[in-house]
PDB file of C-alpha atoms in Angstrom:
ATOM      1  CA  MET A 547      -8.766 -13.045 -19.767  1.00 78.00           C
ATOM      2  CA  ASP A 548     -12.732 -14.280 -19.692  1.00 92.00           C
ATOM      3  CA  ARG A 549     -14.259 -17.841 -19.965  1.00 92.00           C
ATOM      4  CA  SER A 550     -14.402 -18.622 -24.221  1.00 90.00           C
ATOM      5  CA  ASP A 551     -10.101 -16.845 -24.019  1.00 92.00           C
ATOM      6  CA  VAL A 552      -8.794 -19.253 -21.617  1.00 92.00           C
ATOM      7  CA  ILE A 553     -11.231 -22.220 -23.440  1.00 91.00           C
ATOM      8  CA  ALA A 554      -9.138 -21.456 -26.824  1.00 90.00           C
ATOM      9  CA  ASP A 555      -6.440 -21.146 -25.722  1.00 92.00           C
ATOM     10  CA  ALA A 556      -5.933 -24.513 -23.638  1.00 91.00           C
ATOM     11  CA  ARG A 557      -7.647 -26.218 -26.687  1.00 88.00           C
ATOM     12  CA  ALA A 558      -5.070 -24.887 -28.329  1.00 87.00           C
ATOM     13  CA  VAL A 559      -3.040 -26.636 -26.104  1.00 88.00           C
ATOM     14  CA  LEU A 560      -4.672 -29.112 -26.266  1.00 80.00           C
ATOM     15  CA  ALA A 561      -4.479 -29.828 -30.385  1.00 80.00           C
ATOM     16  CA  ARG A 562      -0.352 -29.105 -29.376  1.00 83.00           C
ATOM     17  CA  HIS A 563       0.645 -31.548 -27.371  1.00 79.00           C
ATOM     18  CA  ALA A 564      -2.370 -34.122 -27.239  1.00 73.00           C
ATOM     19  CA  ARG A 565      -2.987 -34.877 -30.922  1.00 67.00           C
ATOM     20  CA  THR A 566      -4.760 -38.298 -29.566  1.00 68.00           C
ATOM     21  CA  PHE A 567      -7.151 -36.675 -26.658  1.00 70.00           C
ATOM     22  CA  ASP A 568      -7.384 -33.588 -29.411  1.00 61.00           C
ATOM     23  CA  LEU A 569      -9.138 -36.500 -31.761  1.00 61.00           C
ATOM     24  CA  ALA A 570     -10.874 -38.349 -29.288  1.00 70.00           C
ATOM     25  CA  GLY A 571     -12.415 -35.121 -27.749  1.00 67.00           C
ATOM     26  CA  ARG A 572     -14.586 -34.387 -31.597  1.00 72.00           C
ATOM     27  CA  PHE A 573     -17.215 -37.704 -30.282  1.00 74.00           C
ATOM     28  CA  LEU A 574     -18.133 -34.940 -27.054  1.00 77.00           C
ATOM     29  CA  GLY A 575     -20.367 -31.951 -27.442  1.00 75.00           C
ATOM     30  CA  ARG A 576     -18.627 -28.489 -28.028  1.00 79.00           C
ATOM     31  CA  ALA A 577     -19.733 -27.752 -24.126  1.00 83.00           C
ATOM     32  CA  ARG A 578     -17.554 -31.009 -22.935  1.00 88.00           C
ATOM     33  CA  ARG A 579     -14.987 -30.486 -25.198  1.00 88.00           C
ATOM     34  CA  ASP A 580     -13.957 -26.863 -24.205  1.00 92.00           C
ATOM     35  CA  GLU A 581     -14.268 -28.622 -20.783  1.00 94.00           C
ATOM     36  CA  ALA A 582     -11.717 -31.550 -21.084  1.00 92.00           C
ATOM     37  CA  ALA A 583      -9.392 -29.528 -22.682  1.00 93.00           C
ATOM     38  CA  VAL A 584      -9.560 -27.354 -19.854  1.00 96.00           C
ATOM     39  CA  VAL A 585      -8.752 -30.046 -17.662  1.00 96.00           C
ATOM     40  CA  TYR A 586      -5.935 -31.483 -20.170  1.00 94.00           C
ATOM     41  CA  ALA A 587      -4.308 -27.656 -19.704  1.00 96.00           C
ATOM     42  CA  PHE A 588      -4.218 -27.708 -16.252  1.00 98.00           C
ATOM     43  CA  CYS A 589      -2.499 -30.419 -15.915  1.00 97.00           C
ATOM     44  CA  ARG A 590      -0.411 -30.065 -18.520  1.00 96.00           C
ATOM     45  CA  LEU A 591       0.490 -26.644 -16.548  1.00 97.00           C
ATOM     46  CA  VAL A 592       1.041 -28.191 -13.280  1.00 98.00           C
ATOM     47  CA  ASP A 593       3.191 -31.490 -14.952  1.00 95.00           C
ATOM     48  CA  ASP A 594       4.772 -28.375 -17.211  1.00 95.00           C
ATOM     49  CA  LEU A 595       5.670 -26.300 -13.658  1.00 96.00           C
ATOM     50  CA  ALA A 596       7.218 -29.621 -12.244  1.00 94.00           C
ATOM     51  CA  ASP A 597       9.168 -30.417 -15.457  1.00 90.00           C
ATOM     52  CA  GLU A 598      10.246 -27.311 -16.847  1.00 92.00           C
ATOM     53  CA  SER A 599      11.445 -25.536 -13.952  1.00 93.00           C
ATOM     54  CA  PRO A 600      14.781 -25.068 -13.813  1.00 93.00           C
ATOM     55  CA  SER A 601      15.331 -26.006 -10.293  1.00 94.00           C
ATOM     56  CA  ALA A 602      13.022 -28.121  -7.703  1.00 94.00           C
ATOM     57  CA  GLU A 603      12.598 -25.326  -5.360  1.00 96.00           C
ATOM     58  CA  GLN A 604      11.311 -23.226  -8.491  1.00 97.00           C
ATOM     59  CA  ALA A 605       8.867 -25.607  -8.922  1.00 97.00           C
ATOM     60  CA  ASP A 606       7.896 -26.240  -5.666  1.00 97.00           C
ATOM     61  CA  ARG A 607       7.117 -23.003  -5.390  1.00 98.00           C
ATOM     62  CA  ALA A 608       5.447 -22.544  -8.418  1.00 98.00           C
ATOM     63  CA  LEU A 609       2.955 -25.298  -7.903  1.00 98.00           C
ATOM     64  CA  ALA A 610       2.335 -24.085  -3.886  1.00 98.00           C
ATOM     65  CA  GLU A 611       1.047 -21.227  -6.182  1.00 98.00           C
ATOM     66  CA  VAL A 612      -1.529 -22.848  -7.653  1.00 98.00           C
ATOM     67  CA  GLU A 613      -2.522 -24.937  -5.099  1.00 98.00           C
ATOM     68  CA  ALA A 614      -2.968 -20.961  -3.483  1.00 98.00           C
ATOM     69  CA  GLU A 615      -4.997 -20.347  -6.328  1.00 98.00           C
ATOM     70  CA  LEU A 616      -7.180 -24.048  -6.337  1.00 98.00           C
ATOM     71  CA  ARG A 617      -7.882 -23.080  -2.595  1.00 97.00           C
ATOM     72  CA  GLY A 618      -8.573 -19.055  -3.554  1.00 97.00           C
ATOM     73  CA  VAL A 619      -5.919 -17.937  -1.432  1.00 97.00           C
ATOM     74  CA  ARG A 620      -4.373 -15.518  -3.303  1.00 97.00           C
ATOM     75  CA  PRO A 621      -6.117 -13.996  -7.022  1.00 97.00           C
ATOM     76  CA  ALA A 622      -5.730 -17.070  -9.458  1.00 98.00           C
ATOM     77  CA  ARG A 623      -5.252 -16.639 -13.321  1.00 98.00           C
ATOM     78  CA  PRO A 624      -7.395 -17.274 -15.600  1.00 97.00           C
ATOM     79  CA  LEU A 625      -6.520 -20.753 -15.652  1.00 98.00           C
ATOM     80  CA  VAL A 626      -6.500 -21.841 -12.587  1.00 98.00           C
ATOM     81  CA  ALA A 627     -10.117 -19.914 -11.686  1.00 98.00           C
ATOM     82  CA  VAL A 628     -12.218 -21.470 -15.182  1.00 97.00           C
ATOM     83  CA  PHE A 629     -10.812 -24.858 -13.670  1.00 98.00           C
ATOM     84  CA  ARG A 630     -11.733 -24.197 -10.241  1.00 97.00           C
ATOM     85  CA  ASP A 631     -15.149 -23.078 -11.881  1.00 97.00           C
ATOM     86  CA  LEU A 632     -15.306 -25.967 -13.258  1.00 96.00           C
ATOM     87  CA  LEU A 633     -14.776 -27.488 -10.155  1.00 96.00           C
ATOM     88  CA  GLY A 634     -17.554 -26.190  -9.201  1.00 96.00           C
ATOM     89  CA  GLU A 635     -19.957 -27.049 -11.796  1.00 95.00           C
ATOM     90  CA  HIS A 636     -19.459 -30.621 -11.095  1.00 95.00           C
ATOM     91  CA  GLY A 637     -19.254 -31.060  -7.461  1.00 94.00           C
ATOM     92  CA  THR A 638     -15.766 -32.481  -7.406  1.00 95.00           C
ATOM     93  CA  ASP A 639     -13.586 -32.753  -4.653  1.00 95.00           C
ATOM     94  CA  LEU A 640     -10.577 -29.944  -4.364  1.00 97.00           C
ATOM     95  CA  ARG A 641      -9.176 -32.624  -2.970  1.00 98.00           C
ATOM     96  CA  VAL A 642      -8.802 -34.280  -6.189  1.00 98.00           C
ATOM     97  CA  PRO A 643      -6.317 -31.791  -8.013  1.00 98.00           C
ATOM     98  CA  LEU A 644      -4.741 -31.615  -4.546  1.00 98.00           C
ATOM     99  CA  GLU A 645      -3.672 -34.988  -5.118  1.00 98.00           C
ATOM    100  CA  LEU A 646      -2.402 -34.636  -8.744  1.00 98.00           C
ATOM    101  CA  ILE A 647      -0.495 -31.408  -7.369  1.00 98.00           C
ATOM    102  CA  ALA A 648       1.120 -34.002  -4.919  1.00 98.00           C
ATOM    103  CA  GLY A 649       2.248 -36.950  -7.429  1.00 97.00           C
ATOM    104  CA  VAL A 650       3.538 -34.049  -9.242  1.00 97.00           C
ATOM    105  CA  ARG A 651       5.502 -32.649  -6.515  1.00 97.00           C
ATOM    106  CA  SER A 652       6.760 -36.065  -5.670  1.00 95.00           C
ATOM    107  CA  ASP A 653       8.584 -36.329  -8.211  1.00 92.00           C
ATOM    108  CA  LEU A 654      10.672 -33.423  -7.900  1.00 93.00           C
ATOM    109  CA  GLY A 655      13.607 -34.976  -6.575  1.00 87.00           C
ATOM    110  CA  PRO A 656      15.018 -38.328  -7.710  1.00 91.00           C
ATOM    111  CA  VAL A 657      12.134 -40.946  -6.685  1.00 92.00           C
ATOM    112  CA  ALA A 658      12.591 -44.044  -6.068  1.00 94.00           C
ATOM    113  CA  ILE A 659       9.293 -46.497  -5.156  1.00 95.00           C
ATOM    114  CA  ALA A 660      10.315 -48.792  -2.761  1.00 93.00           C
ATOM    115  CA  ASP A 661       6.653 -50.990  -3.332  1.00 96.00           C
ATOM    116  CA  ASP A 662       3.871 -51.840  -5.140  1.00 96.00           C
ATOM    117  CA  ALA A 663       2.020 -49.933  -2.495  1.00 96.00           C
ATOM    118  CA  GLU A 664       4.130 -46.548  -3.054  1.00 97.00           C
ATOM    119  CA  LEU A 665       3.466 -47.305  -7.098  1.00 97.00           C
ATOM    120  CA  LEU A 666      -0.372 -47.726  -6.943  1.00 97.00           C
ATOM    121  CA  ARG A 667      -0.097 -44.298  -5.042  1.00 97.00           C
ATOM    122  CA  TYR A 668       1.873 -42.246  -6.744  1.00 97.00           C
ATOM    123  CA  CYS A 669       0.043 -43.758 -10.364  1.00 98.00           C
ATOM    124  CA  TYR A 670      -3.439 -42.884  -8.346  1.00 98.00           C
ATOM    125  CA  ARG A 671      -1.899 -38.821  -8.069  1.00 98.00           C
ATOM    126  CA  VAL A 672      -0.434 -38.427 -11.627  1.00 97.00           C
ATOM    127  CA  ALA A 673      -3.183 -40.389 -13.834  1.00 97.00           C
ATOM    128  CA  GLY A 674      -6.129 -41.588 -11.492  1.00 98.00           C
ATOM    129  CA  THR A 675      -7.052 -38.733  -9.711  1.00 98.00           C
ATOM    130  CA  VAL A 676      -7.231 -37.072 -13.787  1.00 97.00           C
ATOM    131  CA  GLY A 677     -10.226 -40.090 -14.283  1.00 96.00           C
ATOM    132  CA  LEU A 678     -11.640 -38.503 -11.849  1.00 97.00           C
ATOM    133  CA  LEU A 679     -11.152 -34.876 -12.365  1.00 97.00           C
ATOM    134  CA  MET A 680     -13.198 -36.589 -16.261  1.00 94.00           C
ATOM    135  CA  CYS A 681     -16.457 -37.704 -14.499  1.00 95.00           C
ATOM    136  CA  GLY A 682     -17.369 -34.638 -14.071  1.00 92.00           C
ATOM    137  CA  VAL A 683     -16.714 -33.370 -17.591  1.00 92.00           C
ATOM    138  CA  LEU A 684     -17.973 -36.448 -18.777  1.00 92.00           C
ATOM    139  CA  GLY A 685     -20.734 -35.834 -17.008  1.00 91.00           C
ATOM    140  CA  VAL A 686     -20.846 -38.915 -14.611  1.00 93.00           C
ATOM    141  CA  ARG A 687     -21.989 -38.899 -11.441  1.00 88.00           C
ATOM    142  CA  ALA A 688     -22.656 -42.185 -10.114  1.00 92.00           C
ATOM    143  CA  ARG A 689     -20.410 -42.599  -7.766  1.00 91.00           C
ATOM    144  CA  VAL A 690     -20.238 -46.774  -8.375  1.00 96.00           C
ATOM    145  CA  ALA A 691     -18.120 -45.140 -11.932  1.00 95.00           C
ATOM    146  CA  GLN A 692     -15.284 -44.020  -9.598  1.00 96.00           C
ATOM    147  CA  PRO A 693     -13.107 -46.227  -9.213  1.00 97.00           C
ATOM    148  CA  PHE A 694     -13.187 -47.535 -12.710  1.00 97.00           C
ATOM    149  CA  ALA A 695     -12.360 -44.544 -13.388  1.00 97.00           C
ATOM    150  CA  VAL A 696      -9.541 -44.368 -10.759  1.00 98.00           C
ATOM    151  CA  ASP A 697      -8.322 -48.057 -12.421  1.00 97.00           C
ATOM    152  CA  LEU A 698      -7.951 -46.286 -16.188  1.00 95.00           C
ATOM    153  CA  GLY A 699      -6.176 -43.394 -15.270  1.00 96.00           C
ATOM    154  CA  VAL A 700      -3.358 -45.444 -13.257  1.00 98.00           C
ATOM    155  CA  ALA A 701      -3.604 -48.184 -15.979  1.00 97.00           C
ATOM    156  CA  MET A 702      -2.517 -45.630 -18.490  1.00 94.00           C
ATOM    157  CA  GLN A 703       0.603 -43.873 -15.769  1.00 96.00           C
ATOM    158  CA  LEU A 704       1.479 -47.946 -15.696  1.00 97.00           C
ATOM    159  CA  THR A 705       1.549 -48.077 -19.273  1.00 95.00           C
ATOM    160  CA  ASN A 706       3.682 -44.823 -19.445  1.00 93.00           C
ATOM    161  CA  ILE A 707       5.833 -45.912 -16.938  1.00 95.00           C
ATOM    162  CA  CYS A 708       7.370 -49.136 -19.137  1.00 95.00           C
ATOM    163  CA  ARG A 709       7.450 -46.828 -21.878  1.00 94.00           C
ATOM    164  CA  ASP A 710       9.725 -44.118 -20.192  1.00 93.00           C
ATOM    165  CA  VAL A 711      11.486 -46.055 -18.660  1.00 94.00           C
ATOM    166  CA  ALA A 712      14.993 -45.159 -19.791  1.00 94.00           C
ATOM    167  CA  GLU A 713      14.241 -41.746 -20.319  1.00 91.00           C
ATOM    168  CA  ASP A 714      12.524 -41.415 -16.187  1.00 90.00           C
ATOM    169  CA  ALA A 715      15.935 -43.138 -15.131  1.00 91.00           C
ATOM    170  CA  ALA A 716      17.868 -40.561 -16.644  1.00 89.00           C
ATOM    171  CA  ARG A 717      16.056 -38.611 -14.494  1.00 85.00           C
ATOM    172  CA  GLY A 718      16.420 -40.196 -11.705  1.00 89.00           C
ATOM    173  CA  ARG A 719      13.716 -41.472 -10.786  1.00 91.00           C
ATOM    174  CA  VAL A 720      12.814 -44.939 -10.871  1.00 93.00           C
ATOM    175  CA  TYR A 721       8.861 -45.966 -10.771  1.00 93.00           C
TER     176      TYR A 721
END
């Protein structure tokens, strides 16, 4: 599978699962829209590996495989390979998607967030990291912008937590 096939698949994932983001992407140039789709598809892959696995143990193993692919320890599936290339093209530190995976991994068992600091750490990991990934896609190079990108991601995650209180509680997640 070549890069154009991965991008086409990523755009289909974006259109199917995130219509609002897909619509917003129309304001970007084609190259940035395609890169945003790859970032979204990668994040979706990570999230789905956790949420759709039959067990926490299987989800943990699947997430470990993605980590190994990101680190270059094992051959990367096409999406991860293209995503990893994007990280390099934008100078995004590998620690950013690894933090995303750590955040998603923290949802594998029962969740009972103890305090505001732990909640903010969780929100950074699962959403602030996405803001940092999008900085590269959007061509934002000024480091001064990064905290704002993180804050936007954290705010969006806090909104999602408020919206999904009942659903999360049914999954054993209390944020």
